[in-house]
Amino acid sequence: MSIYDNLNDRQKEAVLNVEGPMLVLAGAGSGKTKVITTRIGHMIKDIGIKPWNILAITFTNKAAKEMKERVEDIDGVDASDVWVSTFHSFCVRILRMEIENLGYNRNFVIYDGNDQKTLVKECLKELNISDKLYPVNSVMGKISSKKNELIEPMQYLKETEDDFRENVYANIYRLYQSKLEKNGALDFDDLIGMTVKLFKTREDILSKYQNRFKYIMVDEYQDTNTAQYTLTRLLAIAHTNLCVVGDDDQSIYSWRSADIKNILNFEHDFDNVKVVKLEQNYRCSQNILNAANEVIKNNISRKSKTLWTDNNEGNKIKYFVSDTEKEEARFITDQIAKSVRGCERIYSDFALLYRTNAQSRVLEEYLVKKGIPYALFGGTRFYERMEIKDVISYLRTVLNPIDDIAVKRIINVPKRGIGNTTIEKVAKIAREENLNFYDVLGRASDYTELKSPATKLKTFHTMIENLRNQMESLGLSMFIEEVLTEVGYVASYENENTIEADGRVENINEFISKAVEFENENEDATLESLLEEISLVADIDGLKEDADTVKLMTIHSAKGLEFPVVFLTGLEDGIFPGYRAMTSENENDMEEERRLCYVAITRAKQELYMTHAVSRLTHGRVQYNRVSRFMDEIPKELIDDSLAPKKKVNKEYASNETKINDFFKKNVYNKVEKPKNIEINYSEGDIVSHMKFGKGTVIKINPAGADYEVTVDFTKVGEKKLMSTFAKLKKV
């Protein structure tokens, strides 16, 4: 049997075209890996191209391994000398042979994330810069971003001469890079940056590798950043036999520096580019594809293409609207249990997708209640997340300060200058005098060995005692918010100003929502009873995760995967798309959210459920939500609303007579509602003060569900976006 027998016409066109530049626009589920591997086999077997003249680049080691194995499975093809690797692995191989030309030893070490953190901390200490004003994660993100843009320290310093805060980052970057060089080390981003530098400064070395790799293929081209794009172009420019494969409609990683313009502008980078569109989908039913096509066509920055399939039309998309997120979770788990009980499906057929990690909490709790086994991918179970364990440890400390484990976990979180050496000294005294760790903190000045850190230890002890005194006078959720404010925990993450930190704040807000929910359900809700319930839920973390489990993951984690049945949850403006995209002046932000929706829809093979809660607890307050604008973009003839409740859906948003399809178009949803019961005494242009950041000018105030997002330009730390409830800004 020929290797071409299983290819459709467009796939065969891409495989047989070998010479010159080619852009393969591969829609979701269109068989792009088969095209790449068959193309390599054709080049070696039928054309006689030497395997060592072929370079294939992809983004994960798993994908690279699978690609090479599939090439080797082709009869008569010896692919042992084909270079199939990730960008980083490719660059390591080059640098091990050539880096001495840049003044480095070829035995350089590669620093991982922990090594980088340690080095950044050294730089901050040496430059006498506070890690509260310039958090380590924020510094690492800034340095990584500049390296991905191929901006070196001295260039960054020059560009930021008139921007105090950015110039501080530039100075940290300069010292950080100097220390890397001194230590004979490269970080992950350097692997590509240094290879680009090598090729740009040594034309003879570049020429050697251009002649070695006469045929180059790059997979997932829509995810390349500036450094990866530059490296690819340098290698390919001599022979121009470059085939890039990707889908601009699945470009969802701009926050990792991916630049969609790389794939959109490919035809301008080379002359006589051949474009092949792989539009036949082998994964989804036609109804699912129709919905995906209708959503994504609303983007302006994209290459025109329309997915189609020979698969059957399939079921309509099942839409469910609920009063609350709990009703949404109950519906989902009921559907899964019913299908499994009726032997129609097994648990592993189902995937639950959501926009943010925080949304998993309610879903997890209902899966536990139903006894449905599940596995969480691309993240940690809600109550096992670092920030949630920190919050719980604070609450355990306030409730029961003799809990040494909890106290030790949070005594220096956020940082208070209480290091491990001090903690060990306190623990030693506690053991010798048969005291609890916390008791020693209160009398720290009595011990000569604690003379230096005594003030910091007693300040922490006093803070906890003050909170203990407030425990009875405040309601449960209000008390938890007071704890978080008093200890500065949320503020410490807001100060980082990174995507990761934003996600942690979202999870903390979800924890507050859990507390509010618990309060509403229990008249005698106490901190002790809340922690008891949480510990019982968390116990399921010991459950064995065999193959037959429901999969929970963010949409970003689901890219590249497929499932028979997908529940796409939280389809509400403010959740998906998020408020950041909704309020952004950059239309690209909303277009990326829409691409994310397209990715989510096309994960479903046979059945797709899309769910929406009219009200949702967010930041501990009820937030009323407009159905997602992405839902509006799907024609009603593709929607099955028979599962939607026939009862009245929240009187504020729909009447008994309102049909679901009309419900999408209610005028009340056409704007973001102003938060209720939230008052702020400042306006845009006012000077305000913040307990951590000092004074600043209010630039913008936007409704954000149950709260306001306030953008402030602080004199000391620059621009910050804060939630008004947590920020506690005061007008000056």
XYZ file of C-alpha atoms in Angstrom, residues 404 408 421 423-438 440 447:
21
model
C 2.986 24.394 64.395
C 5.622 27.657 60.080
C 17.581 30.075 60.265
C 12.499 29.494 62.172
C 14.915 26.719 63.142
C 16.021 28.677 66.219
C 12.409 29.178 67.320
C 11.650 25.501 66.768
C 14.709 24.475 68.809
C 13.659 26.664 71.750
C 10.107 25.294 71.547
C 11.406 21.720 71.711
C 13.789 22.396 74.590
C 11.191 24.229 76.692
C 8.256 22.017 75.699
C 6.382 24.974 74.209
C 4.468 25.482 71.024
C 6.224 27.300 68.206
C 3.664 30.131 68.401
C 7.890 31.297 71.585
C 15.692 34.720 74.310
